[in-house]
């Protein structure tokens, strides 16, 4: 048996001290490793720990090298939720009620995520930018065009990055459809029409635990009339642009992006026809006219908050050779070929499209013991009118997002902060979308068609 | 008082013969073409396709039921040849009574496999064929135009 190394009393104490220090430091070492560690780690703060803030937190927590160092919310209940959630994932985020205090007290802060009600976006974003932080701000950029314009101006003045939360622009399926299917393959032919919709069933107003209400003086200090409006700000005019902004903004942004143009005009109808305790319209239908590079495209957009019928939420682009139905939900996404269009089999070979394996357009499921049946070309279902054209064939897009839907957009923001790429939805894009969206409410109120000029979209 | 009931008119032997020949030809064609299809894949017919198709069928049935692979594979490998043989025999009229019995038994065996995987639609179709075979056996005495009579 080899002799054991001799250990003096001094050596023993020194080794013991080192071991003890290592044991005490272990959780911190592990925490740093969990959050990525290293010089590439970004220190991030969240302003607004409500519904959307939590969605963004959960998405951001899946991204390596992000360390949340502060959370801010005027409601203690929300603030504690954010703080505790972050602690669970090893982030030691300091809680603040006032964003000004947070910005001045937090050293080494790289970026701020703003997920507050729309009417506070400009104030929070401008303050963070002026404090030298990069900002990811939820859509709609602001509930006023002036507010949105000030955000673009501040980003330019400070040289800091401003990403607006139109997260579809970072969704790989949307990018694939925009760049490859429409941009490279022009698979739809001449696009002549588009539509978008978000139909959602009736929802109850948000409540709050009776013993957790924000004191009235605090609510008033931060611009809220009462607790009901604080919780349901999306329905009230002083805080928000209503449903066209809350739900429509995401999809109207995609109309602008996919069509490669801003609209020339909009007419719209809508009203508060169902809910009696809200201010904003509960349904809006708009018709835009887009002057695109290949001709005029008319696009309808509908948002309903009293019915989920009509196929949920999607954006639909219709051309003379095909149509593209996009949605964040892959089950609503589909590509259709007009019978008169050139065969699309070549696009399969190039990996641009694929035959549906399941759902619409797919062959009936074959049982394990059955023989595979060949696909019969050009099979038509019954035609009830001579004016009907041949049925469109359904195809799939071979790209599916396998992450939380906000994660790629946050990743794009953090990559841009590190100098590794460009923002997919910078302030200028968010501004054009805000103009496109907010004009709908004006058109509803005016009950007539309103024109845009190109200058309207320039901040 | 006289009985006023009208006398019923019995079908003639000729009509029974016609009914049977229609049944025989239908069942023969159905069996023969079903057997032939088992050799097809992507529009081509070959023994290679046959063993691939039958192997797939055996694996599928075994995977979805209690039936062992050796049993489903043995049955599947014989099935196509039996269907061709029995189908041709029915069309040509070779030992029709025995052929009908064997065809009925083959369909019952096939139904057993489909029952084991709860393929109720397939079982229902086979039940129709089995009923037709039973009807054909009731009329087999009127068999004519046969190559090799019973």
Coordinates of C-alpha atoms in Angstrom, one line a residue:
Chain A
X1 CA 0.0 0.0 0.0
X2 CA 1.5 3.4 -1.0
X3 CA 2.2 5.8 1.8
X4 CA -0.4 8.5 2.4
X5 CA 0.9 12.1 1.8
X6 CA 1.7 13.8 5.0
X7 CA -0.5 16.7 5.9
X8 CA 0.6 19.3 8.4
X9 CA -1.9 21.2 10.6
X10 CA -1.3 24.4 8.6
X11 CA -1.9 22.5 5.3
X12 CA -5.0 20.9 6.7
X13 CA -6.5 24.3 7.8
X14 CA -5.6 25.9 4.4
X15 CA -7.2 23.1 2.4
X16 CA -10.2 23.1 4.7
X17 CA -10.7 26.9 4.2
X18 CA -10.5 26.5 0.4
X19 CA -13.0 23.6 0.5
X20 CA -15.3 25.6 2.7
X21 CA -15.1 28.6 0.4
X22 CA -15.8 26.4 -2.6
X23 CA -18.9 24.9 -0.9
X24 CA -20.2 28.3 0.1
X25 CA -19.6 29.7 -3.4
X26 CA -21.0 26.6 -5.2
X27 CA -24.6 27.9 -5.7
X28 CA -23.3 31.2 -7.1
X29 CA -20.9 29.3 -9.5
X30 CA -23.8 27.1 -10.6
X31 CA -26.1 30.1 -11.0
X32 CA -23.5 31.8 -13.2
X33 CA -23.1 28.6 -15.2
X34 CA -26.9 28.3 -15.5
X35 CA -27.2 31.8 -16.9
X36 CA -24.4 31.3 -19.3
X37 CA -21.6 33.1 -17.4
X38 CA -18.7 34.6 -19.3
X39 CA -18.3 38.1 -20.8
X40 CA -21.1 37.5 -23.3
X41 CA -23.8 37.6 -20.6
X42 CA -26.3 40.5 -20.9
X43 CA -27.8 42.1 -17.8
X44 CA -31.5 42.6 -18.5
X45 CA -34.4 44.3 -16.6
X46 CA -38.1 43.9 -17.1
X47 CA -40.6 46.7 -16.7
X48 CA -44.1 45.3 -16.5
X49 CA -44.6 41.8 -14.9
X50 CA -48.2 41.4 -16.0
X51 CA -49.6 38.9 -18.6
X52 CA -47.3 39.8 -21.4
X53 CA -44.3 40.4 -19.2
X54 CA -44.6 36.9 -17.9
X55 CA -44.8 35.5 -21.4
X56 CA -41.6 37.3 -22.3
X57 CA -39.9 36.3 -19.1
X58 CA -40.7 32.6 -19.8
X59 CA -39.4 32.9 -23.3
X60 CA -36.2 34.8 -22.3
X61 CA -35.4 32.3 -19.5
X62 CA -34.8 29.7 -22.2
X63 CA -32.1 31.9 -23.9
X64 CA -28.5 31.3 -22.6
X65 CA -26.3 34.1 -21.4
X66 CA -29.2 36.4 -20.2
X67 CA -29.2 37.5 -16.6
X68 CA -32.2 39.3 -15.2
X69 CA -31.0 41.8 -12.6
X70 CA -34.1 43.9 -12.0
X71 CA -37.9 43.7 -12.3
X72 CA -40.2 46.7 -12.1
X73 CA -44.0 46.8 -11.7
X74 CA -46.2 49.3 -9.8
X75 CA -48.3 46.3 -8.5
X76 CA -46.5 44.5 -5.7
X77 CA -48.4 41.3 -6.6
X78 CA -47.0 41.2 -10.1
X79 CA -43.6 42.4 -9.0
X80 CA -43.3 39.5 -6.5
X81 CA -44.4 37.0 -9.1
X82 CA -41.6 38.2 -11.5
X83 CA -39.0 38.2 -8.7
X84 CA -40.0 34.7 -7.5
X85 CA -40.1 33.2 -11.0
X86 CA -36.6 34.6 -11.8
X87 CA -35.2 33.4 -8.4
X88 CA -36.5 29.9 -9.3
X89 CA -34.3 30.0 -12.4
X90 CA -31.3 31.3 -10.5
X91 CA -31.6 35.0 -11.4
X92 CA -31.2 37.5 -8.5
X93 CA -33.5 40.2 -9.8
X94 CA -34.0 43.3 -7.6
X95 CA -37.6 44.5 -7.4
X96 CA -38.6 48.1 -8.1
X97 CA -41.9 50.0 -8.1
X98 CA -40.5 53.0 -10.0
X99 CA -38.7 52.5 -13.3
X100 CA -36.7 55.7 -12.7
X101 CA -35.2 54.3 -9.5
X102 CA -34.5 51.0 -11.2
X103 CA -32.7 52.7 -14.1
X104 CA -30.6 54.9 -11.8
X105 CA -29.8 52.2 -9.2
X106 CA -29.0 49.2 -11.5
X107 CA -25.4 49.2 -12.5
X108 CA -24.2 47.4 -15.6
X109 CA -27.7 47.1 -17.1
X110 CA -27.4 46.3 -20.8
X111 CA -31.0 46.1 -21.9
X112 CA -34.6 46.7 -20.8
X113 CA -37.7 44.8 -21.8
X114 CA -40.8 47.0 -21.7
X115 CA -44.1 45.1 -21.3
X116 CA -46.3 47.8 -19.7
X117 CA -49.7 49.1 -21.0
X118 CA -49.4 50.8 -24.4
X119 CA -49.8 54.4 -23.0
X120 CA -46.6 53.9 -20.9
X121 CA -44.4 52.5 -23.7
X122 CA -43.1 55.9 -24.9
X123 CA -42.3 57.1 -21.4
X124 CA -40.6 53.8 -20.3
X125 CA -38.7 53.3 -23.6
X126 CA -37.5 56.8 -23.9
X127 CA -36.2 56.8 -20.3
X128 CA -34.4 53.5 -20.8
X129 CA -32.8 54.6 -24.1
X130 CA -31.7 57.9 -22.5
X131 CA -30.2 56.0 -19.7
X132 CA -28.0 54.2 -22.3
X133 CA -29.9 50.9 -22.4
X134 CA -31.1 48.9 -25.4
X135 CA -34.8 48.4 -25.4
X136 CA -37.2 45.6 -26.4
X137 CA -40.7 47.1 -26.3
X138 CA -43.9 45.2 -26.7
X139 CA -46.3 46.2 -29.5
X140 CA -48.2 48.3 -30.2
X141 CA -45.3 50.7 -30.0
X142 CA -47.5 53.4 -28.5
X143 CA -51.2 54.2 -28.3
X144 CA -50.4 57.5 -30.1
X145 CA -48.4 58.3 -33.3
X146 CA -46.6 61.0 -31.4
X147 CA -45.5 58.6 -28.7
X148 CA -44.2 56.2 -31.3
X149 CA -42.4 58.9 -33.2
X150 CA -40.7 60.1 -30.0
X151 CA -39.4 56.5 -29.4
X152 CA -37.8 56.4 -32.8
X153 CA -36.3 59.8 -32.3
X154 CA -34.8 58.9 -28.9
X155 CA -33.3 55.6 -30.3
X156 CA -31.6 57.7 -33.1
X157 CA -30.4 60.3 -30.7
X158 CA -28.9 57.8 -28.2
X159 CA -27.7 55.3 -30.8
X160 CA -29.3 52.5 -28.7
X161 CA -31.2 49.6 -30.2
X162 CA -35.0 49.6 -30.1
X163 CA -36.8 46.4 -31.1
X164 CA -40.7 46.4 -31.2
X165 CA -42.4 43.1 -30.2
X166 CA -43.8 42.1 -33.6
X167 CA -42.5 38.7 -33.0
X168 CA -43.8 37.1 -36.2
X169 CA -40.9 38.8 -38.0
X170 CA -38.4 36.5 -36.2
X171 CA -40.5 33.4 -36.6
X172 CA -38.5 31.1 -38.9
X173 CA -41.7 30.0 -40.7
X174 CA -42.7 33.6 -41.4
X175 CA -39.2 34.5 -42.5
X176 CA -39.1 31.4 -44.8
X177 CA -42.5 32.4 -46.3
X178 CA -41.4 36.0 -46.8
X179 CA -37.9 35.4 -48.1
X180 CA -38.2 32.1 -50.0
X181 CA -41.8 31.5 -51.0
X182 CA -42.8 35.1 -51.9
X183 CA -39.4 36.7 -52.4
X184 CA -37.5 34.0 -54.3
X185 CA -40.1 31.7 -55.8
X186 CA -43.0 34.2 -56.3
X187 CA -45.0 31.1 -55.7
X188 CA -48.4 32.9 -55.4
X189 CA -48.0 34.6 -58.8
X190 CA -49.4 38.1 -58.8
X191 CA -50.8 38.8 -55.3
X192 CA -54.1 40.6 -55.7
X193 CA -55.8 40.3 -52.3
X194 CA -55.0 39.6 -48.7
X195 CA -57.0 39.2 -45.5
X196 CA -56.3 38.8 -41.8
X197 CA -58.4 38.0 -38.8
X198 CA -58.3 37.3 -35.1
X199 CA -61.6 35.9 -33.9
X200 CA -61.7 35.3 -30.2
X201 CA -64.5 34.1 -28.0
X202 CA -66.0 36.2 -25.2
X203 CA -63.6 36.6 -22.2
X204 CA -64.3 37.8 -18.7
X205 CA -62.7 40.9 -17.5
X206 CA -59.5 40.4 -15.4
X207 CA -60.0 40.6 -11.7
X208 CA -57.6 40.7 -8.7
X209 CA -57.3 39.3 -5.2
X210 CA -59.3 41.7 -3.0
X211 CA -56.4 42.1 -0.5
X212 CA -53.9 42.8 -3.3
X213 CA -55.5 45.9 -4.8
X214 CA -53.1 48.7 -5.6
X215 CA -53.8 51.7 -3.3
X216 CA -55.8 54.4 -5.1
X217 CA -53.1 57.1 -4.6
X218 CA -50.5 54.8 -6.2
X219 CA -52.9 54.1 -9.2
X220 CA -53.5 57.8 -9.7
X221 CA -49.8 58.6 -9.4
X222 CA -49.1 56.2 -12.3
X223 CA -52.0 57.4 -14.4
X224 CA -54.7 54.8 -13.8
X225 CA -58.3 55.7 -12.8
X226 CA -59.1 52.6 -10.8
X227 CA -58.2 49.0 -10.3
X228 CA -60.6 47.7 -12.9
X229 CA -59.1 49.9 -15.6
X230 CA -55.6 49.1 -14.4
X231 CA -56.3 45.4 -14.9
X232 CA -58.3 45.8 -18.1
X233 CA -56.5 48.7 -19.6
X234 CA -56.7 47.1 -23.1
X235 CA -60.4 48.1 -23.3
X236 CA -60.0 51.8 -22.3
X237 CA -59.1 54.6 -24.6
X238 CA -56.6 56.5 -22.4
X239 CA -54.3 53.5 -22.1
X240 CA -54.6 51.6 -25.4
X241 CA -55.6 51.5 -29.0
X242 CA -58.3 48.9 -28.5
X243 CA -58.6 45.5 -30.1
X244 CA -57.2 46.6 -33.5
X245 CA -54.1 47.5 -31.6
X246 CA -54.1 44.7 -29.1
X247 CA -54.7 41.8 -31.5
X248 CA -54.7 43.4 -34.9
X249 CA -51.3 45.1 -34.7
X250 CA -49.4 41.7 -35.0
X251 CA -51.2 40.8 -38.1
X252 CA -51.5 44.2 -39.8
X253 CA -47.7 44.4 -39.4
X254 CA -47.5 41.1 -41.3
X255 CA -49.7 42.5 -44.1
X256 CA -47.2 45.4 -44.5
X257 CA -44.2 43.1 -44.4
X258 CA -45.4 40.4 -46.7
X259 CA -46.8 42.9 -49.2
X260 CA -43.7 45.0 -49.0
X261 CA -45.6 48.2 -48.8
X262 CA -47.5 50.5 -46.5
X263 CA -51.2 51.1 -47.3
X264 CA -52.5 54.1 -49.3
X265 CA -55.9 54.2 -47.7
X266 CA -58.1 52.5 -45.1
X267 CA -61.9 52.4 -44.5
X268 CA -63.3 50.6 -41.4
X269 CA -66.3 49.8 -39.4
X270 CA -66.6 48.7 -35.8
X271 CA -68.3 49.4 -32.6
X272 CA -68.8 48.6 -28.9
X273 CA -71.8 46.4 -29.6
X274 CA -71.5 43.6 -27.0
X275 CA -69.6 44.7 -23.9
X276 CA -71.2 47.4 -21.9
X277 CA -68.4 48.1 -19.4
X278 CA -65.6 48.8 -22.0
X279 CA -64.8 51.9 -24.0
X280 CA -63.1 50.4 -27.0
X281 CA -64.8 48.7 -29.9
X282 CA -65.3 45.0 -29.4
X283 CA -65.3 44.4 -33.2
X284 CA -63.5 46.1 -36.1
X285 CA -63.4 45.4 -39.8
X286 CA -61.0 47.3 -42.0
X287 CA -60.2 47.4 -45.7
X288 CA -56.8 48.6 -46.7
X289 CA -55.5 49.4 -50.2
X290 CA -51.8 48.6 -50.7
X291 CA -49.9 50.0 -53.7
X292 CA -47.4 47.1 -54.1
X293 CA -44.6 46.7 -56.7
X294 CA -46.8 44.4 -58.8
X295 CA -50.1 46.3 -58.5
X296 CA -52.8 47.2 -56.0
X297 CA -53.7 44.7 -53.3
X298 CA -56.8 45.1 -51.2
X299 CA -56.6 43.6 -47.8
X300 CA -59.4 43.1 -45.3
X301 CA -58.7 42.8 -41.6
X302 CA -61.3 41.6 -39.0
X303 CA -61.0 41.3 -35.3
X304 CA -63.9 39.9 -33.2
X305 CA -63.9 39.5 -29.5
X306 CA -67.3 37.8 -29.2
X307 CA -66.7 34.7 -31.4
X308 CA -63.9 32.3 -32.2
X309 CA -65.6 31.0 -35.3
X310 CA -64.1 31.5 -38.7
X311 CA -60.8 29.7 -38.3
X312 CA -59.2 31.5 -35.4
X313 CA -56.3 33.8 -36.3
X314 CA -54.3 34.0 -39.5
X315 CA -53.1 36.2 -42.3
X316 CA -54.0 35.2 -45.9
X317 CA -52.2 36.3 -49.1
X318 CA -54.0 35.4 -52.3
X319 CA -52.4 35.5 -55.8
X320 CA -53.4 34.3 -59.3
X321 CA -51.4 31.1 -58.9
X322 CA -51.7 30.3 -55.3
X323 CA -52.5 31.5 -51.8
X324 CA -50.6 31.5 -48.5
X325 CA -52.3 31.2 -45.1
X326 CA -50.0 32.1 -42.3
X327 CA -50.5 31.8 -38.6
X328 CA -48.4 31.6 -35.5
X329 CA -50.4 28.4 -34.9
X330 CA -49.0 25.9 -37.4
X331 CA -52.3 24.1 -37.7
X332 CA -53.8 27.2 -39.4
X333 CA -50.9 27.5 -41.8
X334 CA -51.3 26.2 -45.4
X335 CA -50.2 26.9 -48.9
X336 CA -52.7 26.5 -51.8
X337 CA -52.0 26.0 -55.5
X338 CA -54.5 27.3 -58.1
X339 CA -55.3 24.6 -60.7
X340 CA -54.1 27.0 -63.5
X341 CA -50.7 27.5 -61.9
X342 CA -47.6 25.6 -63.2
X343 CA -46.9 22.4 -61.4
X344 CA -45.3 22.8 -58.0
X345 CA -43.4 19.5 -57.8
X346 CA -40.2 21.3 -58.7
X347 CA -40.5 23.3 -55.5
X348 CA -40.7 20.1 -53.5
X349 CA -37.3 19.0 -54.9
X350 CA -35.9 22.4 -53.9
X351 CA -37.2 22.0 -50.4
X352 CA -39.5 25.0 -50.5
X353 CA -42.8 23.1 -50.0
X354 CA -43.9 19.7 -49.1
X355 CA -47.0 17.5 -49.5
X356 CA -49.1 17.5 -46.4
X357 CA -48.5 14.6 -44.2
X358 CA -51.5 15.3 -42.0
X359 CA -54.5 17.6 -42.0
X360 CA -55.9 19.4 -45.0
X361 CA -54.6 18.1 -48.4
X362 CA -53.1 14.9 -46.8
X363 CA -54.0 11.5 -48.0
X364 CA -56.5 9.6 -45.9
X365 CA -54.5 7.9 -43.1
X366 CA -53.3 4.5 -44.1
X367 CA -53.6 1.8 -41.4
X368 CA -50.3 -0.1 -40.6
X369 CA -51.5 -3.2 -42.4
X370 CA -52.8 -1.4 -45.5
X371 CA -51.0 -0.9 -48.8
X372 CA -49.9 2.7 -49.6
X373 CA -52.2 4.0 -52.3
X374 CA -50.8 6.3 -55.0
X375 CA -52.0 9.9 -55.0
X376 CA -54.4 10.5 -57.9
X377 CA -53.6 13.8 -59.7
X378 CA -56.3 16.4 -60.3
X379 CA -59.1 14.7 -58.4
X380 CA -62.0 17.1 -58.1
X381 CA -64.8 17.2 -55.6
X382 CA -68.3 17.9 -56.7
X383 CA -68.9 21.2 -58.4
X384 CA -72.3 22.8 -57.7
X385 CA -72.0 25.7 -60.1
X386 CA -70.4 26.1 -63.5
X387 CA -68.8 29.4 -62.3
X388 CA -66.9 27.5 -59.7
X389 CA -63.2 27.0 -60.4
X390 CA -61.2 23.9 -59.7
X391 CA -60.5 23.2 -56.1
X392 CA -57.1 24.5 -54.8
X393 CA -54.6 21.8 -53.8
X394 CA -53.2 22.1 -50.3
X395 CA -49.4 22.1 -49.5
X396 CA -47.3 22.5 -46.5
X397 CA -44.4 24.8 -45.6
X398 CA -41.4 22.7 -44.3
X399 CA -40.5 25.0 -41.4
X400 CA -42.0 24.8 -38.0
X401 CA -41.0 26.9 -34.9
X402 CA -40.0 24.6 -32.1
X403 CA -39.6 27.3 -29.5
X404 CA -41.8 29.6 -27.5
X405 CA -43.2 32.0 -30.1
X406 CA -41.5 35.1 -28.6
X407 CA -38.1 33.5 -28.1
X408 CA -36.7 34.0 -31.6
X409 CA -37.6 37.7 -31.5
X410 CA -35.9 38.1 -28.1
X411 CA -32.9 36.1 -29.4
X412 CA -32.7 38.5 -32.4
X413 CA -32.8 41.5 -30.1
X414 CA -30.0 40.1 -27.8
X415 CA -27.9 39.0 -30.8
X416 CA -28.2 42.6 -32.2
X417 CA -27.2 44.0 -28.8
X418 CA -24.1 41.8 -29.0
X419 CA -23.4 43.2 -32.5
X420 CA -24.3 39.8 -34.1
X421 CA -27.0 40.8 -36.6
X422 CA -29.7 43.3 -37.3
X423 CA -33.0 43.9 -35.6
X424 CA -36.0 42.2 -37.3
X425 CA -38.5 44.9 -36.1
X426 CA -36.6 48.1 -35.4
X427 CA -38.4 51.2 -34.2
X428 CA -39.0 52.5 -37.8
X429 CA -40.9 49.3 -38.6
X430 CA -42.9 49.5 -35.4
X431 CA -43.7 53.1 -36.2
X432 CA -45.1 52.3 -39.7
X433 CA -47.2 49.6 -38.2
X434 CA -48.5 51.8 -35.4
X435 CA -49.5 54.4 -38.0
X436 CA -51.2 51.7 -40.1
X437 CA -53.1 50.3 -37.1
X438 CA -54.1 53.5 -35.3
X439 CA -55.6 55.1 -38.4
X440 CA -58.2 52.3 -38.4
X441 CA -59.7 53.7 -35.2
X442 CA -59.9 57.1 -36.8
X443 CA -61.6 55.6 -39.9
X444 CA -64.2 53.9 -37.7
X445 CA -64.9 57.1 -35.9
X446 CA -65.0 59.1 -39.2
X447 CA -67.1 56.5 -40.9
X448 CA -65.2 57.1 -44.2
X449 CA -62.1 56.2 -46.2
X450 CA -58.9 57.9 -44.9
X451 CA -55.9 58.3 -47.1
X452 CA -52.2 57.8 -46.1
X453 CA -49.3 59.7 -47.6
X454 CA -45.8 58.1 -47.7
X455 CA -44.6 60.8 -45.2
X456 CA -47.1 59.4 -42.6
X457 CA -44.9 56.3 -42.2
X458 CA -41.7 58.2 -41.7
X459 CA -40.8 59.0 -38.1
Chain B
X1 CA -116.6 -21.9 -51.7
X2 CA -113.6 -22.2 -53.7
X3 CA -110.0 -21.1 -52.7
X4 CA -109.4 -17.7 -54.4
X5 CA -105.7 -17.5 -53.5
X6 CA -103.5 -16.8 -56.6
X7 CA -101.0 -19.6 -57.4
X8 CA -97.4 -18.3 -56.7
X9 CA -95.0 -18.5 -59.7
X10 CA -91.8 -20.3 -58.9
X11 CA -88.6 -19.0 -60.5
X12 CA -87.5 -21.1 -63.4
X13 CA -84.3 -23.2 -63.4
X14 CA -83.0 -20.7 -66.0
X15 CA -83.3 -17.8 -63.6
X16 CA -81.5 -19.7 -60.8
X17 CA -78.8 -20.5 -63.2
X18 CA -78.4 -16.9 -64.3
X19 CA -78.4 -15.7 -60.7
X20 CA -75.6 -18.2 -59.8
X21 CA -73.4 -17.4 -62.8
X22 CA -73.6 -13.7 -61.9
X23 CA -72.6 -14.5 -58.3
X24 CA -69.9 -16.9 -59.4
X25 CA -68.3 -14.4 -61.8
X26 CA -68.5 -11.5 -59.4
X27 CA -66.9 -13.5 -56.5
X28 CA -64.3 -14.9 -58.9
X29 CA -63.3 -11.5 -60.3
X30 CA -63.2 -10.0 -56.8
X31 CA -60.9 -12.7 -55.5
X32 CA -58.7 -12.8 -58.5
X33 CA -58.2 -9.0 -58.8
X34 CA -57.7 -8.7 -55.0
X35 CA -55.0 -11.3 -55.3
X36 CA -53.4 -9.5 -58.3
X37 CA -53.3 -6.2 -56.5
X38 CA -51.1 -7.7 -53.8
X39 CA -48.3 -7.9 -56.4
X40 CA -48.6 -4.2 -57.3
X41 CA -46.6 -1.3 -56.0
X42 CA -46.3 2.1 -57.7
X43 CA -48.0 0.7 -60.8
X44 CA -45.7 -2.3 -61.3
X45 CA -46.4 -5.9 -60.6
X46 CA -43.7 -8.3 -59.3
X47 CA -43.0 -11.0 -56.8
X48 CA -40.7 -8.6 -54.9
X49 CA -43.6 -6.2 -54.5
X50 CA -45.8 -9.1 -53.3
X51 CA -43.5 -10.1 -50.5
X52 CA -42.9 -6.4 -49.5
X53 CA -46.7 -5.8 -49.4
X54 CA -47.5 -8.9 -47.5
X55 CA -44.6 -8.4 -45.1
X56 CA -45.9 -4.9 -44.4
X57 CA -49.5 -6.3 -43.9
X58 CA -48.2 -9.0 -41.5
X59 CA -46.1 -6.6 -39.5
X60 CA -49.1 -4.2 -39.2
X61 CA -51.6 -6.8 -38.1
X62 CA -49.1 -8.2 -35.5
X63 CA -48.2 -4.8 -34.3
X64 CA -51.8 -4.0 -33.6
X65 CA -53.1 -7.3 -32.3
X66 CA -52.2 -10.4 -30.2
X67 CA -51.5 -12.4 -33.4
X68 CA -47.8 -13.6 -33.6
X69 CA -45.7 -12.6 -36.5
X70 CA -45.1 -16.2 -37.7
X71 CA -48.8 -16.7 -38.0
X72 CA -49.6 -13.4 -39.8
X73 CA -46.6 -13.8 -42.1
X74 CA -47.5 -17.3 -43.1
X75 CA -51.1 -16.4 -43.8
X76 CA -50.1 -13.2 -45.6
X77 CA -47.5 -15.0 -47.9
X78 CA -50.1 -17.6 -48.9
X79 CA -53.1 -15.1 -49.2
X80 CA -52.3 -13.6 -52.6
X81 CA -51.7 -17.0 -54.3
X82 CA -54.9 -18.4 -52.8
X83 CA -57.0 -15.5 -53.9
X84 CA -55.6 -15.8 -57.5
X85 CA -56.1 -19.6 -57.5
X86 CA -59.6 -19.5 -56.0
X87 CA -60.6 -16.5 -58.1
X88 CA -59.5 -18.2 -61.4
X89 CA -61.2 -21.4 -60.3
X90 CA -64.5 -19.6 -59.7
X91 CA -64.4 -17.7 -63.0
X92 CA -63.6 -20.9 -65.0
X93 CA -65.9 -23.1 -63.0
X94 CA -63.4 -25.6 -61.5
X95 CA -64.9 -27.7 -58.7
X96 CA -67.1 -24.8 -57.9
X97 CA -68.8 -26.2 -54.7
X98 CA -65.4 -26.9 -53.1
X99 CA -64.0 -23.6 -54.4
X100 CA -66.8 -21.6 -52.8
X101 CA -66.3 -23.4 -49.5
X102 CA -62.6 -22.7 -49.6
X103 CA -63.1 -19.1 -50.6
X104 CA -65.6 -18.6 -47.8
X105 CA -63.2 -20.1 -45.3
X106 CA -60.4 -17.9 -46.6
X107 CA -62.5 -14.8 -46.1
X108 CA -63.5 -15.9 -42.6
X109 CA -59.8 -16.2 -41.8
X110 CA -59.1 -12.8 -43.3
X111 CA -62.0 -11.4 -41.2
X112 CA -60.5 -13.0 -38.1
X113 CA -57.3 -10.9 -38.7
X114 CA -59.3 -7.8 -39.2
X115 CA -61.4 -8.5 -36.1
X116 CA -58.2 -8.8 -34.1
X117 CA -57.1 -5.3 -35.1
X118 CA -60.7 -3.9 -34.7
X119 CA -60.9 -2.9 -38.4
X120 CA -64.7 -2.9 -38.4
X121 CA -65.1 -1.4 -41.8
X122 CA -63.1 -4.2 -43.4
X123 CA -64.9 -6.8 -41.4
X124 CA -68.2 -5.4 -42.7
X125 CA -67.1 -5.6 -46.3
X126 CA -65.9 -9.2 -45.8
X127 CA -69.2 -10.0 -44.2
X128 CA -71.0 -9.0 -47.4
X129 CA -68.7 -11.3 -49.4
X130 CA -69.2 -14.2 -47.0
X131 CA -73.0 -13.7 -47.3
X132 CA -72.7 -13.8 -51.0
X133 CA -70.7 -16.9 -50.9
X134 CA -73.3 -18.5 -48.6
X135 CA -76.0 -17.5 -51.1
X136 CA -73.9 -18.9 -53.9
X137 CA -73.6 -22.2 -52.1
X138 CA -77.4 -22.4 -51.8
X139 CA -77.6 -22.0 -55.6
X140 CA -74.6 -24.1 -56.6
X141 CA -76.8 -26.9 -57.8
X142 CA -77.7 -24.6 -60.7
X143 CA -74.1 -24.2 -61.8
X144 CA -73.5 -24.4 -65.5
X145 CA -70.8 -23.3 -68.0
X146 CA -68.2 -25.0 -65.8
X147 CA -64.8 -26.3 -66.9
X148 CA -64.7 -29.0 -64.3
X149 CA -68.0 -29.8 -62.7
X150 CA -68.4 -31.1 -59.2

